[in-house]
Coordinates of C-alpha atoms and ligand atoms in Angstrom, one line a residue:
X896 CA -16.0 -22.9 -9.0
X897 CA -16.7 -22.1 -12.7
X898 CA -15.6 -23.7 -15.6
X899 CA -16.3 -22.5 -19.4
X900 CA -18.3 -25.7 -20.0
X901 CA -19.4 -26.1 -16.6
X902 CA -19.7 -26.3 -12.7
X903 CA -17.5 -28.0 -10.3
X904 CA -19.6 -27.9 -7.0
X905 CA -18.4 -29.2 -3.9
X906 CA -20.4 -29.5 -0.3
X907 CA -19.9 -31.1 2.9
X908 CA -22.1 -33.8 2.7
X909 CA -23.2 -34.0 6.6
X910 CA -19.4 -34.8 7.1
X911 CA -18.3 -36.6 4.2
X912 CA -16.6 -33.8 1.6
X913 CA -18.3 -34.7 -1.9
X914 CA -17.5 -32.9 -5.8
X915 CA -19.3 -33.2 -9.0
X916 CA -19.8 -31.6 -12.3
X917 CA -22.9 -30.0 -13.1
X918 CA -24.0 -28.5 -16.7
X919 CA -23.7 -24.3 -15.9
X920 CA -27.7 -23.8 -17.5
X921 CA -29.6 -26.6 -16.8
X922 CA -27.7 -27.9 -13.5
X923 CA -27.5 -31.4 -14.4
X924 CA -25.3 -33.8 -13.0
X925 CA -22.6 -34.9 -15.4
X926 CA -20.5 -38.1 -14.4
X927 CA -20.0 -39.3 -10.6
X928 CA -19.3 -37.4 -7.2
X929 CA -15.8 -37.9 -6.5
X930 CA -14.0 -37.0 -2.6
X931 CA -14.1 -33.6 -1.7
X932 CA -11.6 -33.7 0.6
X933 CA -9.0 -30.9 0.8
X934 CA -11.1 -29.1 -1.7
X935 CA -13.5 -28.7 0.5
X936 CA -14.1 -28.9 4.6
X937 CA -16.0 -31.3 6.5
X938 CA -17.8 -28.6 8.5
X939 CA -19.4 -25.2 6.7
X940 CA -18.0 -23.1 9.2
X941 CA -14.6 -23.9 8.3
X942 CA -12.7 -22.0 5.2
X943 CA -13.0 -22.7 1.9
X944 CA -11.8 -20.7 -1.2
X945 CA -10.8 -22.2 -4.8
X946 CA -10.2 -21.4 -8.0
X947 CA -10.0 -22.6 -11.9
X948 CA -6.4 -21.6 -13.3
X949 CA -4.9 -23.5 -16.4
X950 CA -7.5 -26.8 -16.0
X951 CA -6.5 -27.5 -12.7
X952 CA -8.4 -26.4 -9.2
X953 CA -6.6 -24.8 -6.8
X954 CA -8.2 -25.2 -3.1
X955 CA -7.4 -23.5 0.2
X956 CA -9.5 -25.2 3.1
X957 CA -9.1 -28.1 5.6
X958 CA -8.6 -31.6 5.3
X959 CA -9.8 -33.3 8.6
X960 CA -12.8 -33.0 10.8
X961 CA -11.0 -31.4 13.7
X962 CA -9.8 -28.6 11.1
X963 CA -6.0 -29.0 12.1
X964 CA -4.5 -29.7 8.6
X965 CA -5.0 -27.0 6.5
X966 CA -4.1 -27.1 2.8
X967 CA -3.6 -25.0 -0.2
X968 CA -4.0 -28.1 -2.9
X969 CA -4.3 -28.4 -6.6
X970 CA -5.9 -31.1 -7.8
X971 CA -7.7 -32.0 -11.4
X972 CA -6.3 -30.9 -15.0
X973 CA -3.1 -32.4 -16.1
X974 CA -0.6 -31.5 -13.6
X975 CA 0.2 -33.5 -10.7
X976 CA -1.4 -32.9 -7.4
X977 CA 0.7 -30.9 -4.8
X978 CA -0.1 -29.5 -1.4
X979 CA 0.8 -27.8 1.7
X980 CA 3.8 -29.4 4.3
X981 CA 1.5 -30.8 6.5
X982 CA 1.5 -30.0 10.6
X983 CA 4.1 -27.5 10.2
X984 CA 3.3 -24.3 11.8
X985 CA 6.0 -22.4 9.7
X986 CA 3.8 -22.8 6.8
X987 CA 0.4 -22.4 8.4
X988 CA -1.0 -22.1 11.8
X989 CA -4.7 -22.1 12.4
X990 CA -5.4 -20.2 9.0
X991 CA -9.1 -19.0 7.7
X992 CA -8.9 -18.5 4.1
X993 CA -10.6 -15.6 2.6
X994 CA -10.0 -15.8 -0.9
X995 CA -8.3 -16.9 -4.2
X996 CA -7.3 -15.0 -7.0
X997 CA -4.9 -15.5 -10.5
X998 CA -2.4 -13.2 -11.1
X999 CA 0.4 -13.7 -14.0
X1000 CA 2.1 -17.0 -13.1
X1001 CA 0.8 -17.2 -9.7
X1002 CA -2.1 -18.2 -7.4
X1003 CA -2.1 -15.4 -4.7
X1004 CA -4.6 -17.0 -1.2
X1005 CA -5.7 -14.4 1.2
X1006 CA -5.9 -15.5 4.7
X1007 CA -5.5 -14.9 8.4
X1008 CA -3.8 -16.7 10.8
X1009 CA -2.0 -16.7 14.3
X1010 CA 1.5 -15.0 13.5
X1011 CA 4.6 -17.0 14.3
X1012 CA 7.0 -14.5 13.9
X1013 CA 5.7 -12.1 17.5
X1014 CA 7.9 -12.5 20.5
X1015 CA 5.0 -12.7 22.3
X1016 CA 2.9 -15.3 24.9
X1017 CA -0.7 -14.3 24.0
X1018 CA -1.8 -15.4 20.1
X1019 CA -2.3 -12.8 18.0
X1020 CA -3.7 -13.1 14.9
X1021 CA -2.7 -11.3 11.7
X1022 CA -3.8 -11.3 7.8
X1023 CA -1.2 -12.8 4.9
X1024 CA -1.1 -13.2 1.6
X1025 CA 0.4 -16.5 0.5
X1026 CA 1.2 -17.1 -3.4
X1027 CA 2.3 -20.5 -5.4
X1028 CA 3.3 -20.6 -9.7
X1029 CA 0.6 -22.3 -11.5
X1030 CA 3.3 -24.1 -13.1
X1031 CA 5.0 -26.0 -9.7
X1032 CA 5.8 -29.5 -10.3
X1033 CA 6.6 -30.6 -6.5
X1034 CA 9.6 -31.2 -5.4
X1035 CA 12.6 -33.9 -5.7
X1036 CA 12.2 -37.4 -4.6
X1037 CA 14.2 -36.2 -1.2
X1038 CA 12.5 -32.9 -0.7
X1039 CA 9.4 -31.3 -0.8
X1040 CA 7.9 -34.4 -3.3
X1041 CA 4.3 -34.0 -4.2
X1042 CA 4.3 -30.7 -2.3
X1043 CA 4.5 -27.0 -3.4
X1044 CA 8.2 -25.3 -4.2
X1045 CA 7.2 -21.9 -4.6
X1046 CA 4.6 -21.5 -1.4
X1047 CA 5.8 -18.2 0.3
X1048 CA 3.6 -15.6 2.4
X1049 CA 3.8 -12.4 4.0
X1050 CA 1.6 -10.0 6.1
X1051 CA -0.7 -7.7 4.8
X1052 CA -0.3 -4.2 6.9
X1053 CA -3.7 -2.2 7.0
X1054 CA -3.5 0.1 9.7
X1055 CA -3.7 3.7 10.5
X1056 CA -0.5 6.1 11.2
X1057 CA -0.2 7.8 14.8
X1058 CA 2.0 7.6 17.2
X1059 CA 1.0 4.2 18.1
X1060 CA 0.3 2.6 15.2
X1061 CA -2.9 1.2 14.8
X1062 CA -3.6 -2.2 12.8
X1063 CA -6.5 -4.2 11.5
X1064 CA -5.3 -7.6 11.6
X1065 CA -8.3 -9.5 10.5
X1066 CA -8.7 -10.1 7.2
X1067 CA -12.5 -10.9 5.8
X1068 CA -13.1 -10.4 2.2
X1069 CA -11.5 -8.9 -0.7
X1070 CA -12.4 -7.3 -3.3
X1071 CA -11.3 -9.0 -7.5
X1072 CA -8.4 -7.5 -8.6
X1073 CA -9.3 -4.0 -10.0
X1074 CA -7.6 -2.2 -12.7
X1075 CA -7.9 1.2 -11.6
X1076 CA -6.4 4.3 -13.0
X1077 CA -3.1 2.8 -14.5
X1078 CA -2.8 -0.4 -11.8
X1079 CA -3.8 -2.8 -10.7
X1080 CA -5.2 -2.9 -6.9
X1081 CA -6.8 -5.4 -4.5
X1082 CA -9.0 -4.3 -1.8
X1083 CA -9.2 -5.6 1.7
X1084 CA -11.7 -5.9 4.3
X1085 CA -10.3 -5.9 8.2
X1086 CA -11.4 -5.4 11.5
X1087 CA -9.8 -5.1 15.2
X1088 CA -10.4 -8.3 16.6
X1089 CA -12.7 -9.0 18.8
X1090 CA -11.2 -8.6 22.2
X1091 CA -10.0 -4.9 21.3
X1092 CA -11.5 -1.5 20.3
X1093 CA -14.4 -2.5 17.6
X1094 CA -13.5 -1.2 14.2
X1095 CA -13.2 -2.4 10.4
X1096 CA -11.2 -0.5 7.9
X1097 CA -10.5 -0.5 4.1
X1098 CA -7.0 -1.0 2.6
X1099 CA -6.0 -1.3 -1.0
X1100 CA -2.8 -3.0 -2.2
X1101 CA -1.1 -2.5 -5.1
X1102 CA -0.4 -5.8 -6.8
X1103 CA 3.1 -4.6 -7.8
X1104 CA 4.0 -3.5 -4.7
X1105 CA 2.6 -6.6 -3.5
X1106 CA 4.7 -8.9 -5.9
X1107 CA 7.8 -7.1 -4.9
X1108 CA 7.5 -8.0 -1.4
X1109 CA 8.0 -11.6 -2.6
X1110 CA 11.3 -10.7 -4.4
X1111 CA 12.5 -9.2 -1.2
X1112 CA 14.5 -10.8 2.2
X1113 CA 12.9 -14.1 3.8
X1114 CA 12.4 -13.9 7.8
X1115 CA 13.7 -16.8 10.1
X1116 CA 13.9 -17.8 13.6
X1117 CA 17.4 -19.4 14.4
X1118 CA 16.4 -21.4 17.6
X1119 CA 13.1 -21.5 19.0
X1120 CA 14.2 -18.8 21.6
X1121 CA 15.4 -16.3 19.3
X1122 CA 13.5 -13.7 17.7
X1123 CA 12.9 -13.4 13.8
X1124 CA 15.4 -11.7 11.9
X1125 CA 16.0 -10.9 8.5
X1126 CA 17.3 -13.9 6.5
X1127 CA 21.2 -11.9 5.0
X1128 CA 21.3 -12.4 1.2
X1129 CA 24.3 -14.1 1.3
X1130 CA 22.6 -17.2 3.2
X1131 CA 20.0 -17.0 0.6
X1132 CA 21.3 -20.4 -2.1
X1133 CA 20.6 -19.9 -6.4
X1134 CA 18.6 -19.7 -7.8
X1135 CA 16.1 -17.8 -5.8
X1136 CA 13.7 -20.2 -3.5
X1137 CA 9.9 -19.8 -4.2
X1138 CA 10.9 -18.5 -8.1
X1139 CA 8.7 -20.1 -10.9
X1140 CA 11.0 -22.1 -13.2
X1141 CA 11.7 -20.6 -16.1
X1142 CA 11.3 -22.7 -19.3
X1143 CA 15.2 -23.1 -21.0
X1144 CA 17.2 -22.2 -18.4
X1145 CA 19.3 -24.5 -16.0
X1146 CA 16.5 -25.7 -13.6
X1147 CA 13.6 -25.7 -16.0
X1148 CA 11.4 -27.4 -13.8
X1149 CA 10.7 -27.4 -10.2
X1150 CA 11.7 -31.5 -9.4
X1151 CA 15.0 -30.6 -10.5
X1152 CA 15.8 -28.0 -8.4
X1153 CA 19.0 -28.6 -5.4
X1154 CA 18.0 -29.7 -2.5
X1155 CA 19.4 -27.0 -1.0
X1156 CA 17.1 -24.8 -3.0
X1157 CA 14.4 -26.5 -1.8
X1158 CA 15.4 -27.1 2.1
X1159 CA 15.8 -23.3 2.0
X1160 CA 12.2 -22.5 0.9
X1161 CA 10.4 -25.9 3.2
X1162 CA 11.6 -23.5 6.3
X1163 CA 11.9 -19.9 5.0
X1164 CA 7.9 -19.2 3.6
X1165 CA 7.6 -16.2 5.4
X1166 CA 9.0 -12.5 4.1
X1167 CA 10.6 -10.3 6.1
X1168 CA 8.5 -7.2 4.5
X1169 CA 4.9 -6.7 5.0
X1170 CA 3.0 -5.7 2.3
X1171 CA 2.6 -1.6 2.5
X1172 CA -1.3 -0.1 1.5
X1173 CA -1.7 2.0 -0.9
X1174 CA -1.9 5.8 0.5
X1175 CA -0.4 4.6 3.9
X1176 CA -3.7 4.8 5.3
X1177 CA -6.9 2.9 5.0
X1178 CA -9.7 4.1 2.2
X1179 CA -12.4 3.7 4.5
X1180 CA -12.2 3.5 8.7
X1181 CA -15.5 3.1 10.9
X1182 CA -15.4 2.4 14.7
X1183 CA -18.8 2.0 16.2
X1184 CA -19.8 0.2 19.1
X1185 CA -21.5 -3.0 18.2
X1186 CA -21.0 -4.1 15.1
X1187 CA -18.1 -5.2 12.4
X1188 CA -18.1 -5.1 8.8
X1189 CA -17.3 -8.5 7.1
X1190 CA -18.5 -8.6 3.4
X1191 CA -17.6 -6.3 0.4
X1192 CA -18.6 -6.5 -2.9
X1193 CA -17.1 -3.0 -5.2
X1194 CA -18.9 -1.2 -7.8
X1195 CA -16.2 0.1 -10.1
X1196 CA -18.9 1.1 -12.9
X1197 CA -21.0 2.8 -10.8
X1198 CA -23.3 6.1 -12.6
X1199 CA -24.6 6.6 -15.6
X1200 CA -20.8 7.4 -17.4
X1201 CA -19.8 3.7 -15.4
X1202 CA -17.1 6.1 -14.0
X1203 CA -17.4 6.3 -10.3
X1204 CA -16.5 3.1 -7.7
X1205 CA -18.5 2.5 -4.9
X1206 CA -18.4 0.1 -2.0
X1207 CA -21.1 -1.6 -0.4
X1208 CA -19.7 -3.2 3.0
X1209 CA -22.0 -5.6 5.0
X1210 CA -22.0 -5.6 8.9
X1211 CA -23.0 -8.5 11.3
X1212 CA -26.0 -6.5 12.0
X1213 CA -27.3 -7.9 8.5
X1214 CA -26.9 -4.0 6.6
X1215 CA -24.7 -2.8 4.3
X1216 CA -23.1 0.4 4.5
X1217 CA -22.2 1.8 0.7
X1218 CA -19.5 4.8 0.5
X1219 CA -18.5 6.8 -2.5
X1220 CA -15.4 6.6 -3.6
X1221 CA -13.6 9.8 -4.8
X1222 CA -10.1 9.6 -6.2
X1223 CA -8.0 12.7 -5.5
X1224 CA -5.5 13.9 -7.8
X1225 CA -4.1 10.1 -8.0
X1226 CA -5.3 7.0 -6.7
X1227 CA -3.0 6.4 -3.1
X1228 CA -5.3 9.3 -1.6
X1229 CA -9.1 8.6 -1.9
X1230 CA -11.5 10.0 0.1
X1231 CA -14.6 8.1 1.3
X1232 CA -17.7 9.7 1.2
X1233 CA -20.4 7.9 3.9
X1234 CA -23.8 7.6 1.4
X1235 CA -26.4 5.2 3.2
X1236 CA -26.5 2.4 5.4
X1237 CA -29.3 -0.3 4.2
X1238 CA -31.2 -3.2 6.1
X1239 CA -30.4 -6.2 4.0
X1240 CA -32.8 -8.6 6.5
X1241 CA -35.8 -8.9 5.8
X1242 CA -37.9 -10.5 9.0
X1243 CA -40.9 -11.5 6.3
X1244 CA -38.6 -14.2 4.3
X1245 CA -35.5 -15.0 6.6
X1246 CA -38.1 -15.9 9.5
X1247 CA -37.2 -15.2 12.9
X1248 CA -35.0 -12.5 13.6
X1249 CA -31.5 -12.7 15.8
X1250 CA -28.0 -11.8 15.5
X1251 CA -27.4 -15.3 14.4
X1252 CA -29.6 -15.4 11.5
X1253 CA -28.4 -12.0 10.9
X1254 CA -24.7 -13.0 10.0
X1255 CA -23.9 -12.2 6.3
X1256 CA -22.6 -15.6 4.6
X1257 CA -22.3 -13.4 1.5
X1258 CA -22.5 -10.8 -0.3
X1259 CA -22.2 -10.3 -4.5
X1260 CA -23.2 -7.9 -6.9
X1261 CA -25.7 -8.2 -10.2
X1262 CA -25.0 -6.2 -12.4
X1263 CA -27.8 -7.2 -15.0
X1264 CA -30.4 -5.8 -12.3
X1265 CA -28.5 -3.5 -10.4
X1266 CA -29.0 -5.2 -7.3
X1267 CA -27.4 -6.9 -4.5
X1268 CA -27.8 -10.3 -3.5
X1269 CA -27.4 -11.5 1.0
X1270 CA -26.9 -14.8 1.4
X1271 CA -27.8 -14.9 5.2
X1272 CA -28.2 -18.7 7.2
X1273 CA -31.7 -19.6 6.0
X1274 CA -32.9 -16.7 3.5
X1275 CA -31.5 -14.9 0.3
X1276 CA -32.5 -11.0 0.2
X1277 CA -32.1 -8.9 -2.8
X1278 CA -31.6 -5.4 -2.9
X1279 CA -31.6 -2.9 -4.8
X1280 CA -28.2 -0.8 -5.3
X1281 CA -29.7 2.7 -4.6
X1282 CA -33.1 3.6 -3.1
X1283 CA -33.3 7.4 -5.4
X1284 CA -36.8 7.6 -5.0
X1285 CA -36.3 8.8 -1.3
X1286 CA -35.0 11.8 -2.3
X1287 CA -37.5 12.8 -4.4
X1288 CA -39.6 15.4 -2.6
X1289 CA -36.7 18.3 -4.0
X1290 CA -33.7 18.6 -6.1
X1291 CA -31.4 19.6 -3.3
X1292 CA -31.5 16.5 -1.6
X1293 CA -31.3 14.4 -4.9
X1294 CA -28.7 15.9 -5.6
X1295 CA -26.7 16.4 -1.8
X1296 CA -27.0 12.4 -1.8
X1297 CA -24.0 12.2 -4.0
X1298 CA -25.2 9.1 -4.5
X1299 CA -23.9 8.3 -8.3
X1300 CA -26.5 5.9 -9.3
X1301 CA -29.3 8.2 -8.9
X1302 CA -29.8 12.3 -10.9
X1303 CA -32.8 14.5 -10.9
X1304 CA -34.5 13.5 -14.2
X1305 CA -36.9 14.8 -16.6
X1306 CA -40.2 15.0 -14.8
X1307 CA -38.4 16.5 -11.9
X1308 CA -37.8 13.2 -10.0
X1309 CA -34.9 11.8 -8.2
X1310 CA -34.5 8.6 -10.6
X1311 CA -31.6 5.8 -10.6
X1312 CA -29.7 6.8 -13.8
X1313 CA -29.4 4.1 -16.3
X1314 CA -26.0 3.5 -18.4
X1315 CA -25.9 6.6 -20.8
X1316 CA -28.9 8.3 -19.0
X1317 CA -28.6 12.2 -19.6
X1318 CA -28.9 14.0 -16.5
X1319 CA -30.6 17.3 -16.0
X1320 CA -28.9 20.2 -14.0
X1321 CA -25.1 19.2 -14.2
X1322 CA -24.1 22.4 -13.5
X1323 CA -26.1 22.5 -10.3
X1324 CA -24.6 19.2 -9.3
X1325 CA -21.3 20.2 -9.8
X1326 CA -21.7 23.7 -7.5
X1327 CA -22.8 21.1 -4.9
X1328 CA -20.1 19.4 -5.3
X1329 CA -17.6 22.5 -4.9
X1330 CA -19.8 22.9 -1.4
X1331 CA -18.6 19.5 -0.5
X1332 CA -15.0 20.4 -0.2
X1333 CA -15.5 21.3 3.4
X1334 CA -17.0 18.2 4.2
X1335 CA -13.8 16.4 2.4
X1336 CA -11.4 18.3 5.0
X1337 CA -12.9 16.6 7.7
X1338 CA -13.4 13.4 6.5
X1339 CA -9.2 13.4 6.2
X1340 CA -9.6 13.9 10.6
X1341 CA -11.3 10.8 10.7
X1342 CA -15.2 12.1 11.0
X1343 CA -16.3 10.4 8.2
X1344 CA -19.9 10.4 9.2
X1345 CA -20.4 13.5 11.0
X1346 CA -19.0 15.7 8.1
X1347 CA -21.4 14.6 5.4
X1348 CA -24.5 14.7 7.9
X1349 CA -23.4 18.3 8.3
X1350 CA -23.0 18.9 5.3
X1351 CA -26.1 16.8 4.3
X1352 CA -28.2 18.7 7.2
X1353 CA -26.8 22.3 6.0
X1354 CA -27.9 21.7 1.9
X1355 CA -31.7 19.9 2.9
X1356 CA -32.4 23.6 5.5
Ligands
NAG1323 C1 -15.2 -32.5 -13.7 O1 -14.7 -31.7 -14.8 C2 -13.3 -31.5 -14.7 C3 -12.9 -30.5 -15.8 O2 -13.5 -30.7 -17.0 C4 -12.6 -32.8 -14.8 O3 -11.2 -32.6 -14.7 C5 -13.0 -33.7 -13.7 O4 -12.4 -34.9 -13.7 C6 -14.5 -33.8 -13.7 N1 -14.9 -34.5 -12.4 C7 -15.9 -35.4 -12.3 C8 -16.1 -35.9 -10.9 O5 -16.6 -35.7 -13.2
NAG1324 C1 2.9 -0.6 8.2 O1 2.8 0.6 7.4 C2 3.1 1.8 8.1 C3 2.8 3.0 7.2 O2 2.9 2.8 5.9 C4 4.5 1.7 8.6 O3 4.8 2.9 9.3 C5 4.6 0.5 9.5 O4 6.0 0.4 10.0 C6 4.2 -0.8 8.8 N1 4.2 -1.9 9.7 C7 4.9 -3.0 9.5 C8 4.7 -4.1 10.6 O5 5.5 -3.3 8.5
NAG1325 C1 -17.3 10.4 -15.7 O1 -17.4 10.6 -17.1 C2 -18.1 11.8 -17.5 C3 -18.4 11.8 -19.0 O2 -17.3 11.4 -19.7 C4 -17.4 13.0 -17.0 O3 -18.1 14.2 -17.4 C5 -17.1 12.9 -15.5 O4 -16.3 14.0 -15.1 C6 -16.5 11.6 -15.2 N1 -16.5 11.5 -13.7 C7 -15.4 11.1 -13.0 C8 -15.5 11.1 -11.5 O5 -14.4 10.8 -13.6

């Protein structure tokens, strides 16, 4: 994680969690390792996501070697260290943290985890978003003590309208939070898990919208037979489980909430709501036979105006798929416009090839060189965010690539366009684009791919 002044790294240690400081140019160790432990997991296959908010760290990973206690934990700064109820499926049940992001008073986790609320036999697994207040102080001395008073979580729905609905329950990255034409927005990365029909999807969620779900009605389970039900507003005690104390007012801090109060939210972390996308249906869907996407990184300065957002999703074939995002009319309908799909592994410095070594541990994007950068199990690959230079043999196809980082340039090449590069032929670009509207309508039927090699094949003969 990164501090202003420096580094706090954490790593394994062949078993033994470990954390130290480390200066951010130089890498130097500063001071001694202390225990990693619920900051960071005993095994790197297991979860691990944390962030810096107001000096203190705030973890979401395992604490034991068998993986069973999971934790959301703050530790360091000046506050007092509060996690998780431990064992209690209520809170958490075989989770895989994603990510960890600050939003206003709050730490929002992203996650997925086997849902509790199903009346069902076989486990199925669905993705949440859980928040805390950066400013809980833990409980009383009778409840909740040392552990957090405002945890609450409810599901993220990403799935596609029809008469049966169709979901993507498995969360695998998100995107930062992204300002983006008046909001603020999170993007999500799913899939169909693996025992159903392959498939990975993007879903945005508006982080007001997503808030609100928090203000809204708690779910419960009255005996372990019953199903889950709506908690009625009138069981609900004051003030409000899982608020952030306000400074001044009766309960200005957490420890001196009722026990009541607290009771309430120890058993009642789930809402009843699940948190709606943006649009009511995904950004991006792609069903293919063999392969899943699980990494995203998003461009939202893409082009030479640093106007246009595009995605660059990586699949466990080790490639990355990049779509062009096109807002229309106002951002809950986007259409996705297929660009290019790259290899990211590269056989010459990753060694041997497999599907194991072709497994994307992650994906991030530099800006500075306008490149991306594959962390895959014994190599790092860069590569660069557009490949222009294909296209250069005519102006047609430089142009039919939509692809924003690249224009036809002086010297009558297809070039990547620079920040504040002038492009030639506008005008031409923009008939092209007109052209495109056909290939728009059937990307709304679901044929993402097929329209824009149509339309691609139609514009190069
Ligand atoms: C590392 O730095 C943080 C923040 O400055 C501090 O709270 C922590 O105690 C330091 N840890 C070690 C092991 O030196
Ligand atoms: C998910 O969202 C869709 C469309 O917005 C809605 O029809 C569906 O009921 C929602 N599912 C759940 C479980 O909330
Ligand atoms: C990006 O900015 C340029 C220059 O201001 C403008 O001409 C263009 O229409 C913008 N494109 C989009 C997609 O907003």
């Amino acid at each position: 994680a990164v501090q202003t002044d420096g580094l706090f790294v954490c790593g394994t240690n062949a078993f033994n969690p470990l954390c130290a400081n480390y200066t951010r140019d130089t890498l130097e160790l500063v001071g001694e390792p202390v225990s990693g432990m619920a900051r960071c997991p005993y095994d790197p296959r297991h979860a691990n996501v944390a962030v810096f908010a107001d000096g203190s760290l705030f973890t979401g990973t395992v604490t034991d070697f068998l993986a069973i206690d999971a934790v959301i934990y703050r530790s360091l700064g000046d506050s007092p260290a509060l996690r998780t109820v431990k064992h209690d499926s209520k809170w958490f049940r075989e989770p895989f943290f994603v990510s960890a992001v600050e939003y206003g008073p709050h730490i929002y986790f992203f996650f997925r985890e086997m849902a509790m609320e199903f009346h069902h036999l076989e486990k199925v697994m669905v993705s949440r978003v859980a928040r805390v207040c950066k400013a809980d102080l833990g409980g009383s001395q009778r409840v909740l003590e040392k552990q957090w008073t405002t945890f609450l979580k409810a599901r993220l729905n990403c799935s596609v309208p029809g008469d049966s609905h169709f979901y993507f329950n498995l969360l695998h990255a998100t995107s930062n939070i992204i300002h983006m034409q008046g909001r603020d927005v999170i993007l999500g990365l799913f899939s169909t898990p693996p025992n159903s029909i392959p498939g990975s999807a993007v879903c945005v969620f508006d982080m007001q919208q997503l808030a609100h779900v928090f203000e809204g009605r708690f779910k419960e389970q009255k005996s372990p037979e019953s199903i889950w039900t709506p908690v009625p507003d009138e069981a609900v005690p004051k003030p409000r489980p899982g608020g952030c104390a306000i400074q001044g007012s009766k309960f200005s801090t957490s420890t001196t909430l009722p026990d009541e109060v607290l009771n309430f939210v120890k058993t009642h972390p789930l809402m009843d709501e699940t948190v709606p996308l943006l649009g009511h249906r995904p950004w991006v869907v792609k069903t293919m036979g063999r392969y899943q996407l699980t990494a995203m990184v998003v461009d939202t300065e893409a082009g030479p105006h640093k106007n246009r957002t595009v995605l660059f999703l990586g699949s466990t074939r080790g490639t990355i798929l990049k779509f062009l995002m096109i807002p229309n009319g106002d951002l809950a309908s986007h259409n996705s416009v297929f660009l290019e799909e790259v290899e990211g592994f590269n056989p010459d410095k990753c060694g041997e090839d497999s599907p194991q070594a072709r497994q994307l541990l992650s994906l991030s994007l530099d800006r500075t060189s306008h490149t991306l950068l594959l962390a895959f199990p014994s190599c790092l690959v860069r590569v660069p965010t557009s490949r222009c230079h294909l296209h250069t043999r005519c102006m047609k196809s430089c142009l039919a690539s939509r692809d924003p980082y690249c224009g036809w340039t002086r010297g009558s090449t297809c070039s990547f366009l620079r920040p504040g590069t002038r492009e030639l032929r506008r005008r031409k670009r923009k008939e092209l684009e007109e052209l495109t509207s056909e290939g728009h309508h059937a990307l709304k039927q679901g044929q993402t791919q097929e329209a824009v090699h149509r339309f691609r094949g139609s514009v190069e003969h």
